[in-house]
Structure formats: structure tokens, C-alpha cells
CSV table of C-alpha atoms and ligand atoms in Angstrom, one decimal:
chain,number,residue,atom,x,y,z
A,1,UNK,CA,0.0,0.0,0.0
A,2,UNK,CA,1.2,4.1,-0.3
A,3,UNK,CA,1.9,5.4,2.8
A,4,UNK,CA,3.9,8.3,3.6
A,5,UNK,CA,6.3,7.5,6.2
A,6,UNK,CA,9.4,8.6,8.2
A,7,UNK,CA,12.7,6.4,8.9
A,8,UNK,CA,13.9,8.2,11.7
A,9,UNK,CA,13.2,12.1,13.4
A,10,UNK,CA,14.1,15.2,11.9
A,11,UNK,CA,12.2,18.1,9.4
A,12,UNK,CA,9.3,17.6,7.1
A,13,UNK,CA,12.4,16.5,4.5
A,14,UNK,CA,11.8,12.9,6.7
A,15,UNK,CA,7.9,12.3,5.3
A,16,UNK,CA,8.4,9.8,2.5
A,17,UNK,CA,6.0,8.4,-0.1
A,18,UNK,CA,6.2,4.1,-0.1
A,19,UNK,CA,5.2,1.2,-0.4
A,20,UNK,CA,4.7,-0.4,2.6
A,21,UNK,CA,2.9,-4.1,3.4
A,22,UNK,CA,-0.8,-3.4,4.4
A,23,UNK,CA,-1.0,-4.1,8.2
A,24,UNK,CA,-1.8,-7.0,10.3
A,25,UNK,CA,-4.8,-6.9,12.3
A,26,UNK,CA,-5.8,-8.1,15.8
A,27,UNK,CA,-8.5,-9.9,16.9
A,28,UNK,CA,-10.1,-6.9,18.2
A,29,UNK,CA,-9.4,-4.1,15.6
A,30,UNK,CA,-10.5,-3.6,12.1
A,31,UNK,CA,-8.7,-2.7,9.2
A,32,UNK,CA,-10.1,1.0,7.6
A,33,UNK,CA,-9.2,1.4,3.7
A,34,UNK,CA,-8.7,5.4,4.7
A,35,UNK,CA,-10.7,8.3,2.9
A,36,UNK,CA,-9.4,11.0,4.7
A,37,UNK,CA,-6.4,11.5,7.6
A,38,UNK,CA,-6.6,14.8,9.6
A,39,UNK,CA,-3.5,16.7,11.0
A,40,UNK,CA,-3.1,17.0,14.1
A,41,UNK,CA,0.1,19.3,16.2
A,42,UNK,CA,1.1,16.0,17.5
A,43,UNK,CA,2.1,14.3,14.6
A,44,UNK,CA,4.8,16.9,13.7
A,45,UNK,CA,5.8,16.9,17.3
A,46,UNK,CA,6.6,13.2,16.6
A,47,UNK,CA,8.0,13.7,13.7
A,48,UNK,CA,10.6,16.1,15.2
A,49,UNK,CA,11.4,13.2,17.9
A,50,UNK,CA,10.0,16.0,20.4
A,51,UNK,CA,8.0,13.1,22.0
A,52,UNK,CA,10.1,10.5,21.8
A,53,UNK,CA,10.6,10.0,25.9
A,54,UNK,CA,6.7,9.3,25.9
A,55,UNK,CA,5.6,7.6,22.8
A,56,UNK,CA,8.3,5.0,21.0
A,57,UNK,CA,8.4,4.7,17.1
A,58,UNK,CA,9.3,1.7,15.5
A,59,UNK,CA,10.4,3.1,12.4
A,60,UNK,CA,9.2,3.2,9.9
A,61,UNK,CA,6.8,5.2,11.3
A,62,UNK,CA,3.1,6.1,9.4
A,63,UNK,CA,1.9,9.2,11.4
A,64,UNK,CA,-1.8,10.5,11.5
A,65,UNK,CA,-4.0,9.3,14.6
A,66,UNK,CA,-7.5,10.4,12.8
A,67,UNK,CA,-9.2,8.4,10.6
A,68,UNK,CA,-12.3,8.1,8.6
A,69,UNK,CA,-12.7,5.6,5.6
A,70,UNK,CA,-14.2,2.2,5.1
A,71,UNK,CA,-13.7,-0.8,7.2
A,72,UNK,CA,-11.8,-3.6,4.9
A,73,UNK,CA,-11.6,-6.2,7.4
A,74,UNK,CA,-12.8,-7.4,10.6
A,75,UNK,CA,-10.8,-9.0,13.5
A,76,UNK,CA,-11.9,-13.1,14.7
A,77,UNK,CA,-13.8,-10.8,18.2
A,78,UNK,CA,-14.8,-7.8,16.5
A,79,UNK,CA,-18.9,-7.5,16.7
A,80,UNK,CA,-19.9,-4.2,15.9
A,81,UNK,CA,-18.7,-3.3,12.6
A,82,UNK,CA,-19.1,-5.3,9.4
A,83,UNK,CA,-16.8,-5.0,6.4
A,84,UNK,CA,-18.2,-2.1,4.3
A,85,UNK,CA,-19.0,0.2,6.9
A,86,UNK,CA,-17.9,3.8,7.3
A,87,UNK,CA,-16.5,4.8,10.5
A,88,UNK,CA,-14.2,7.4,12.1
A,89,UNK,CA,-11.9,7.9,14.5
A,90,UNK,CA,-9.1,8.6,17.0
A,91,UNK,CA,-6.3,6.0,16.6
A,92,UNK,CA,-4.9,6.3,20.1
A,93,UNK,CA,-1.5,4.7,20.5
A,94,UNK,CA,1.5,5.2,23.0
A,95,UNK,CA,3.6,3.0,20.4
A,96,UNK,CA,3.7,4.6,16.7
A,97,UNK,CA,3.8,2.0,13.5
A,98,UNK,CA,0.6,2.6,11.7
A,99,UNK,CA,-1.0,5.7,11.0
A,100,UNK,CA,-3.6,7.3,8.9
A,101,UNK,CA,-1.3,8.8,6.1
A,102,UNK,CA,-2.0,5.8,4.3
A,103,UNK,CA,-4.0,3.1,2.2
A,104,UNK,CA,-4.3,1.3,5.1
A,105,UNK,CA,-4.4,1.2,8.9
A,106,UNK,CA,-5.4,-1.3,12.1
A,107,UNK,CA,-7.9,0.5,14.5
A,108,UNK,CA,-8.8,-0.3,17.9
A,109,UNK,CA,-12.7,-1.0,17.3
A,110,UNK,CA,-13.6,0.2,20.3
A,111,UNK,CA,-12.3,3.6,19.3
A,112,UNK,CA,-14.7,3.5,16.1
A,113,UNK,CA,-17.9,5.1,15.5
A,114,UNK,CA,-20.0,4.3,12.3
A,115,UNK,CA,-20.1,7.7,10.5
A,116,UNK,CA,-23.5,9.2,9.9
A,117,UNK,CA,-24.2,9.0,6.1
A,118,UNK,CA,-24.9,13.6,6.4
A,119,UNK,CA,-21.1,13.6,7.6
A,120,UNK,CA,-18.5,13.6,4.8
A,121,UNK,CA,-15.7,11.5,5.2
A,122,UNK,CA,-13.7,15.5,5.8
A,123,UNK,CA,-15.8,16.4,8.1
A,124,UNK,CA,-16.1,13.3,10.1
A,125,UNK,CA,-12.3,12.6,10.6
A,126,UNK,CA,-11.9,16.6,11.7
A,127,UNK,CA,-14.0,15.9,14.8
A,128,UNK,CA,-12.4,12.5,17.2
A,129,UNK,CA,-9.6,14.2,19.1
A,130,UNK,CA,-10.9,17.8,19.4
A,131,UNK,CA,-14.2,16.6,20.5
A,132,UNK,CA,-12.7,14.3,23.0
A,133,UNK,CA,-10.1,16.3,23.6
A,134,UNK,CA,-12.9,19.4,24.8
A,135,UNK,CA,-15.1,17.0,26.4
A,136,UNK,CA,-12.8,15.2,28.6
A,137,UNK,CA,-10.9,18.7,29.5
A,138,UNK,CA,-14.5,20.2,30.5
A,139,UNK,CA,-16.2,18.0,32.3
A,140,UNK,CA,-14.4,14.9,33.5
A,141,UNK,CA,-11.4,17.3,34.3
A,142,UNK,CA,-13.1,20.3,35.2
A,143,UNK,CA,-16.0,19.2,36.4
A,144,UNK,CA,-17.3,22.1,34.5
A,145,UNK,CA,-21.3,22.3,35.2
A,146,UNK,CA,-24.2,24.9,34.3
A,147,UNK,CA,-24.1,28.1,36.0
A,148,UNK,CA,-20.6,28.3,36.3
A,149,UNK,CA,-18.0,30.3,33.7
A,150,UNK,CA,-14.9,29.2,32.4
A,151,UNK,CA,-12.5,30.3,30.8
A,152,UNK,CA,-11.1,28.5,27.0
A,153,UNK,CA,-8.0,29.5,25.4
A,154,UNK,CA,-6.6,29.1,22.2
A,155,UNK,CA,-11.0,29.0,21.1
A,156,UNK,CA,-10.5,29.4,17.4
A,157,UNK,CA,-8.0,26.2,17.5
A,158,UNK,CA,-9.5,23.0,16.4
A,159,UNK,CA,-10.1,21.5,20.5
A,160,UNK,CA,-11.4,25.0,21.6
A,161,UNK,CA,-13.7,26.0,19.3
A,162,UNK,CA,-15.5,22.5,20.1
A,163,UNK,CA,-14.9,23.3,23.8
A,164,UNK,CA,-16.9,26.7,23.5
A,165,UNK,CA,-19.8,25.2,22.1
A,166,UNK,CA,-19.6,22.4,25.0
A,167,UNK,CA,-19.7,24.7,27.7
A,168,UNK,CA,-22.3,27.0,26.1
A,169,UNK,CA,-24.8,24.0,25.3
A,170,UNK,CA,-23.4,22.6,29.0
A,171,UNK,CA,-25.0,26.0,30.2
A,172,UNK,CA,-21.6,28.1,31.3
A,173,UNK,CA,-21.0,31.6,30.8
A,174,UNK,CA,-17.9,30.9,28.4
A,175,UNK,CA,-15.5,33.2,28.2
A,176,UNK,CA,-12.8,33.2,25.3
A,177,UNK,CA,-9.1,33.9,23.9
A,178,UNK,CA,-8.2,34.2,20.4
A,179,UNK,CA,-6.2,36.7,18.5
A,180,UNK,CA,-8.8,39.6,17.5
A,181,UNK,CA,-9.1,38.1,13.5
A,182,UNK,CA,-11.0,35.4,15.3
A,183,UNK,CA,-13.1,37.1,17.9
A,184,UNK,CA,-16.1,37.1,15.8
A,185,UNK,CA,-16.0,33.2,14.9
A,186,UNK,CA,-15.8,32.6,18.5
A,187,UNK,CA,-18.6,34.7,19.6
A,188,UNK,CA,-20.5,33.0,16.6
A,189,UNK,CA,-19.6,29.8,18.4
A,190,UNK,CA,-21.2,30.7,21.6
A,191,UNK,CA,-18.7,32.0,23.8
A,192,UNK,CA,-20.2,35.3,26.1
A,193,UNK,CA,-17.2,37.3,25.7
A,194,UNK,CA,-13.5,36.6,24.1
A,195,UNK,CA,-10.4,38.8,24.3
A,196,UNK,CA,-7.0,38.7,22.6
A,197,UNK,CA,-4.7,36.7,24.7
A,198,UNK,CA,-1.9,39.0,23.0
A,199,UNK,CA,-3.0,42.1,25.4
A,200,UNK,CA,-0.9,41.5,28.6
A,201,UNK,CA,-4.3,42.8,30.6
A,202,UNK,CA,-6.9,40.8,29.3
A,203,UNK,CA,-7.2,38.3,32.4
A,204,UNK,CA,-7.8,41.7,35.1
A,205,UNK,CA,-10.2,43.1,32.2
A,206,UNK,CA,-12.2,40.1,32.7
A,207,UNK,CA,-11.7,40.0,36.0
A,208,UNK,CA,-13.6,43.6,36.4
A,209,UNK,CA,-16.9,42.2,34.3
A,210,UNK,CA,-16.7,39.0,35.9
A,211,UNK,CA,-15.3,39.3,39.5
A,212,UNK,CA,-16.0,35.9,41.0
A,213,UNK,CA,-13.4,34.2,38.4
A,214,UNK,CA,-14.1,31.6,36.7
A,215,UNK,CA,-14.2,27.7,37.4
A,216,UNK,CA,-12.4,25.7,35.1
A,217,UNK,CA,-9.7,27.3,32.7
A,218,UNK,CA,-9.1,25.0,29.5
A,219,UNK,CA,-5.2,25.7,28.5
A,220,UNK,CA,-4.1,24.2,25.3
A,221,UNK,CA,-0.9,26.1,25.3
A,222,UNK,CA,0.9,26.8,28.1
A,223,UNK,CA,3.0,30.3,28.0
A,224,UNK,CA,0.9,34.1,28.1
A,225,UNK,CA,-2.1,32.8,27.9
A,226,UNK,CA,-2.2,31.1,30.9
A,227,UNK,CA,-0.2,33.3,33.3
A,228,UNK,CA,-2.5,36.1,32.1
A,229,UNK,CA,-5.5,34.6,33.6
A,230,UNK,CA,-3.9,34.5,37.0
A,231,UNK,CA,-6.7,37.2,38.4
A,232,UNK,CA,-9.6,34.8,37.4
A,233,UNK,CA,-8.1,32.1,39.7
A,234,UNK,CA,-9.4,31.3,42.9
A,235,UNK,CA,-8.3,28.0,45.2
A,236,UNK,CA,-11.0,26.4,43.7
A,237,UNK,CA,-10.7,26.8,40.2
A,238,UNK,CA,-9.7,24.0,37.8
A,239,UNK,CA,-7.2,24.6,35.1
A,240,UNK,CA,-6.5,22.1,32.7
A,241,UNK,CA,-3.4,22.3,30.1
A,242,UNK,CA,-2.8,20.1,27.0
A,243,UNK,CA,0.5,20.7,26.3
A,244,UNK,CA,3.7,19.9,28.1
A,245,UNK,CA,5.4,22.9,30.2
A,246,UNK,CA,8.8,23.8,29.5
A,247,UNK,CA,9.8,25.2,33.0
A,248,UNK,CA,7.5,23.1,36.0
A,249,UNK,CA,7.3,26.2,37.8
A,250,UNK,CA,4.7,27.4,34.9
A,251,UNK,CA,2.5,25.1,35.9
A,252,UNK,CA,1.2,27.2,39.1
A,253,UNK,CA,-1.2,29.7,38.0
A,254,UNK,CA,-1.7,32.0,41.4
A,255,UNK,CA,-3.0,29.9,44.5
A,256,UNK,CA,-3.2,26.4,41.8
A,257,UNK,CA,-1.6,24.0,40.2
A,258,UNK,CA,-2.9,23.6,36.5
A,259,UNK,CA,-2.7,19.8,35.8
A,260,UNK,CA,-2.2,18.4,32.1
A,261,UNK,CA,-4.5,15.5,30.4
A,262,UNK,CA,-4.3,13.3,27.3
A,263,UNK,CA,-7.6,12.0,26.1
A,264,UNK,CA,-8.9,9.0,25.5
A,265,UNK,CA,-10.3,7.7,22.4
A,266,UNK,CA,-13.8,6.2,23.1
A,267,UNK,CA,-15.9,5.3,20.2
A,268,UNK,CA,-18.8,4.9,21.9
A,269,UNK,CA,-19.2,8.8,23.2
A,270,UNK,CA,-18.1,9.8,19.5
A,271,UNK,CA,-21.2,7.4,18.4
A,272,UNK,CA,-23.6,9.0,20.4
A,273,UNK,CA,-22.3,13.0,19.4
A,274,UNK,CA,-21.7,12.1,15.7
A,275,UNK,CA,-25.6,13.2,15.0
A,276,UNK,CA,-25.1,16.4,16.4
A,277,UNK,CA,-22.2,17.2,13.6
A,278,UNK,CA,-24.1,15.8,11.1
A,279,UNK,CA,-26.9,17.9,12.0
A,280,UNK,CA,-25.3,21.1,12.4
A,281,UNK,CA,-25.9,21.3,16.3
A,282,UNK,CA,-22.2,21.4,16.7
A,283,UNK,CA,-19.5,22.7,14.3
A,284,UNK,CA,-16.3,21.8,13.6
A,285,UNK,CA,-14.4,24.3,10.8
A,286,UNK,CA,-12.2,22.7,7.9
A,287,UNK,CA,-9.4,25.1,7.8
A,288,UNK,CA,-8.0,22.8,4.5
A,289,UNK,CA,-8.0,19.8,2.5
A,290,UNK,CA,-4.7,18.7,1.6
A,291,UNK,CA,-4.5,16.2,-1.5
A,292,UNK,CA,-2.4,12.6,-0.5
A,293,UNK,CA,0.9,14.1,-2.0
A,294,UNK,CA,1.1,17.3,0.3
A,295,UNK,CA,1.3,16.1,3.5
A,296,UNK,CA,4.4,18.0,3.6
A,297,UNK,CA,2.4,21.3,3.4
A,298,UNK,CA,-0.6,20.1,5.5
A,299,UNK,CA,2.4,19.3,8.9
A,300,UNK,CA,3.5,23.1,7.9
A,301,UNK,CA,0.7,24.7,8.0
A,302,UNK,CA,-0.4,23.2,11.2
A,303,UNK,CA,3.3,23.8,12.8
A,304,UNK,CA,2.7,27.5,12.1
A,305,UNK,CA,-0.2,26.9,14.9
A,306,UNK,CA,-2.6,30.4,13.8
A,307,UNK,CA,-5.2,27.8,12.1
A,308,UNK,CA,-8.7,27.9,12.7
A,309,UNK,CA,-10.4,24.6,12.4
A,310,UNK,CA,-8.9,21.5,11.4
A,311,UNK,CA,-6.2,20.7,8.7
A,312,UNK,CA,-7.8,17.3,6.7
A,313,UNK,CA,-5.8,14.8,4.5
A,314,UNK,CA,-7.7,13.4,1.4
A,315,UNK,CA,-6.4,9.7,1.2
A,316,UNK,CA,-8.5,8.1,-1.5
A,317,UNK,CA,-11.7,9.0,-3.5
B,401,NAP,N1,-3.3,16.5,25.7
B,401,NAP,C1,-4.1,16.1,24.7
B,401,NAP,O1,-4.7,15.0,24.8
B,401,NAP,C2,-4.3,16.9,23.5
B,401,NAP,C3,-5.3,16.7,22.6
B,401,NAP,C4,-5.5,17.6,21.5
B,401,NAP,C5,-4.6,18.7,21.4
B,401,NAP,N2,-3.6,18.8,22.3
B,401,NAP,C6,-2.7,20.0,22.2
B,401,NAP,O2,-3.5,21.2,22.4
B,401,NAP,C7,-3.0,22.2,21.6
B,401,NAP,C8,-4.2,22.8,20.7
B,401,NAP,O3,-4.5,21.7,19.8
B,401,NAP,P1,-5.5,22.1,18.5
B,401,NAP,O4,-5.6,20.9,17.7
B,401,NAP,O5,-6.7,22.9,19.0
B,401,NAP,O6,-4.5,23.1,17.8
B,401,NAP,P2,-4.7,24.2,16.7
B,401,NAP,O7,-6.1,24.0,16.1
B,401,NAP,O8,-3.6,24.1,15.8
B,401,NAP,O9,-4.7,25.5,17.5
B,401,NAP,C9,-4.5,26.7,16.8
B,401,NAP,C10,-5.0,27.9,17.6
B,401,NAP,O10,-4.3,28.0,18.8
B,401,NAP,C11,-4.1,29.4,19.1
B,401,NAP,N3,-2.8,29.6,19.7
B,401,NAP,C12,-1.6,29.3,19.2
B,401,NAP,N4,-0.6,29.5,20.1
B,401,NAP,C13,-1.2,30.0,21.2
B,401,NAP,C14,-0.8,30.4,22.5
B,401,NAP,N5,0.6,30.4,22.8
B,401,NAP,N6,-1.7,30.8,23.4
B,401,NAP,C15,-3.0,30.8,23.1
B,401,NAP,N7,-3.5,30.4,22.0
B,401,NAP,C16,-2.6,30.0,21.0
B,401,NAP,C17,-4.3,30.1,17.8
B,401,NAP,O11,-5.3,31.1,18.0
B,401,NAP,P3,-5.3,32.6,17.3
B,401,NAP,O12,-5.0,32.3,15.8
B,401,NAP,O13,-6.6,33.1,17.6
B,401,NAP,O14,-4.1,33.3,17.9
B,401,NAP,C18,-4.9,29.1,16.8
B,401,NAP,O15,-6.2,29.4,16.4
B,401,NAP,C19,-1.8,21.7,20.8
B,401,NAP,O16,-0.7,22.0,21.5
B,401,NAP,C20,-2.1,20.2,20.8
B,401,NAP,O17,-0.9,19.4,20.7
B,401,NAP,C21,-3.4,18.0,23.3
């Protein structure tokens, strides 16, 4: 099968086009013939060897961990899938061998959801780790519940912009951070009130509007975003990060310690919220659709990190 693949770290110069044996499955995965692979920060951070303390490659390597395409075989315990159906997905793996930026890949079937025939295969693969990702952050993390405000940074990125329309459905007063091109698509996405996380005042501006705080503060970056909101932080509030903090001393945010969470791929939660894409309830924006042979471009464009919505992959027709 194509894949493109890497034989060791380094630049995007590593990503290969090859021929590589279509993979093995195990009892309990399915293989998907891919339709479309979606970028994700990650997978350049991998590439670079950034990760390599917490997730081991056995080169070659086939990044992408989002899927969506057609299921071409079924494992001797899978159940719930038949061959010929479409699904989607988040490929979650702390080893790396097979990825979506291929024919080709295993997935976990328990991390599959059958995609609903008003998704497109572009739309459906943009939405399994962002709407985890949000979900996970908010309310198993945060504990986020209605009433209560929060804070979401980074809300035009692909995991916040699904993370404002969470809370706001969730019933929070949701306030924002994006840079001020953006402010407009994130009030449009349901958050009460978003600054620009550029202004080195924004967190006591809030503060005066809202003087109580807020609850939960969802961090994908770490960095001036999250030290700014040190006047919204009480001992009780919750702040969640996504990414890894250079200096551990970043971590402590006023009287808390922010605490940082991976999410989990779970196919049946992406089952049940897959209707409320498809119908338009929630929204997930397709910043671009990258043809098979740039996926080169797509990991640049992502590593610039000023994207709103989600960079897509088109593997096959
Ligand atoms: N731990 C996990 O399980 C997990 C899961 C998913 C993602 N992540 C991580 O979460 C982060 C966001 O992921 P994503 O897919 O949403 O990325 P993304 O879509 O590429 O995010 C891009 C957005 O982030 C904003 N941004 C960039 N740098 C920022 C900064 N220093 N402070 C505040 N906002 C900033 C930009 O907003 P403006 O253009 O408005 O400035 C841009 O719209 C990444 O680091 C990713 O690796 C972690």
C-alpha cells in the first residue's frame, strides 16, 4: 500500500511516499481502507522526535492518529462493525507503527464510531480528538457544570472552538481567547465574551466584568495565555493544560496547580455525538483539504499553529 512514512526524526524533509505491506490486524481491531487522515500538532511533534521520551516509534513510522474511511476487514472478536462500513476515529496509541497517512491502517474497534451517512468522510475525521479532547478537559477534568463560567483559550484552534460550544450548550458563561481576527467566529460559536490573549491585561479586564473568576480554565498552550489569567483564579478553580510545560514552575497559576490531560479515544461517546455534527448542532471548521501528495504542506501549516479549524488529509476518493 502508499503510505507516507518517516525512517527516523528530523524536518518535514523525513515524510516519504512508499510502499509499505498493508498491516496485520488483531482480533479486536478492524482494518479501515482510509478516505481521509486529519493533521493534528502531535504528529509533527513526533516527527521532530520532540516526544520520543513518551511515545516510542518503530520506524518506519506512518503518522496521522484520525481516521475516517471504510472498514476492509474485521478481527476473529470484532462485533460491531461489518466489512463495508464507514467509520471514524481517533487511533490512540503510545507506540507509533501505523498511522492514517495511508491506504491502510489497524484501529482499535472500540475507538470507532459508524459515521453518519450527512457527515463527509472531511468532516467526520476533523472531529475525534478535538471533541474528545474538549469533552474530557471540561467535564471529567473540570467538572465544569451549568451556572458556572470558564475560561477556553486558544478558542479558534480546532479543541477549543468545540470546547466553546460544549460549555455553552453545557449552560456556562464561556468566556474566550483568540487573536482579534478570530473574535467574531468565536462569539458566533457561543462564547459570552473573548479577548485577545496578546493584550498583557486581558485576564484583570475580565476579572472587572466577571469578579468571581471563573471555574475551570481550559489551557491548550501553556506560556501568556495562561499566566495572564492568574486574576480569574481562585483556590477552587480548575485549570486544565494540554501541552507539556517547558519550566514546572509554569504550571502554578496563582494559589493552583494547573494539571495536564491526554484524552482518550472512546468510540462509543463519538457514536452517540456524531448526529449532532451531522446535523449542524455542533460545528467543527475545515481550515484545508490537503490532496495525498502534500502532506508536507498540511504538517507546515499546522506547525505555524494560527489555524482555525482542522487541517484534513484526502487519502483516497
Ligand atoms: N493532551 C491532549 O490529549 C491533547 C489533545 C489535543 C490537542 N492537544 C494540544 O492542544 C493544543 C491545541 O490543539 P489544537 O488541535 O486545538 O491546535 P490548533 O487547532 O492548531 O490551534 C491553533 C489555535 O491556537 C491558538 N494559539 C496558538 N498559540 C497559542 C498560544 N501560545 N496561546 C494561546 N493560543 C494559541 C491560535 O489562536 P489565534 O489564531 O486566535 O491566535 C490558533 O487558532 C496543541 O498543542 C495540541 O498538541 C493536546
Amino acid at each position: 500500500m502508499k503510505a507516507i512514512s518517516i525512517a527516523g526524526y528530523g524536518g518535514v524533509e523525513v515524510l516519504e511516499l512508499t510502499d509499505q505491506p498493508k498491516p496485520p490486524i488483531k482480533a479486536d481491531q478492524v482494518l479501515v481502507a482510509v478516505k481521509t487522515a486529519a493533521v493534528n500538532p502531535i504528529d509533527w511533534r513526533i516527527r521532530s522526535g520532540g516526544l520520543a521520551k513518551f511515545i516510542e516509534c518503530d520506524f518506519p513510522v506512518i503518522l496521522g492518529r484520525e481516521v475516517a474511511g471504510v472498514v476492509a476487514e474485521i478481527g476473529a472478536d470484532v462485533s460491531d462493525f461489518s466489512v463495508g462500513d464507514e467509520v471514524f476515529g481517533f487511533l490512540q496509541q503510545l507506540e507509533m507503527k501505523w498511522g492514517s497517512f495511508a491506504e491502510y491502517v489497524p484501529a482499535d474497534a472500540c475507538k470507532l464510531a459508524h459515521k453518519p451517512v450527512g457527515l463527509s468522510f472531511e468532516q467526520a475525521v476533523a472531529i475525534p480528538v478535538a471533541f474528545h479532547t474538549a469533552q474530557q478537559a471540561l467535564f471529567q477534568h473540570g467538572g465544569l457544570q451549568s451556572g458556572q463560567t470558564v475560561l477556553i483559550h486558544a478558542a479558534a484552534g480546532a479543541v477549543g472552538s468545540v470546547a466553546v460550544q460544549l460549555a455553552h450548550q453545557a449552560g456556562a458563561t464561556v468566556l474566550a481567547t483568540a487573536s482579534a481576527n478570530n473574535h467574531d467566529y468565536v462569539l458566533g460559536l457561543g462564547a459570552h465574551r473573548v479577548v485577545d490573549y496578546h493584550d498583557a491585561d486581558f485576564g484583570a479586564k475580565l476579572k472587572a466584568d466577571y469578579p468571581d473568576g471563573v471555574a475551570v480554565i481550559l489551557a491548550p498552550f501553556a506560556g501568556q495565555s495562561l499566566q495572564g489569567s492568574e486574576p480569574l483564579v481562585s483556590a477552587t478553580t480548575k485549570i486544565i493544560l494540554l501541552s507539556p510545560v517547558a519550566n514546572p514552575a509554569d504550571m502554578k497559576i496563582g494559589p493552583v496547580k494547573s494539571q495536564i490531560m491526554i484524552c482518550a479515544a472512546d468510540g462509543k461517546v463519538l457514536e452517540e455525538v456524531a448526529e449532532q455534527f451531522a446535523s449542524g448542532r455542533l460545528k467543527m471548521e475545515i481550515a484545508q483539504v490537503f490532496p495525498f501528495n502534500q502532506v508536507v504542506q498540511a504538517q507546515e501549516l499546522s506547525a505555524i499553529e494560527r489555524v482555525r479549524g482542522k487541517i484534513v488529509i484526502k487519502v483516497s476518493d
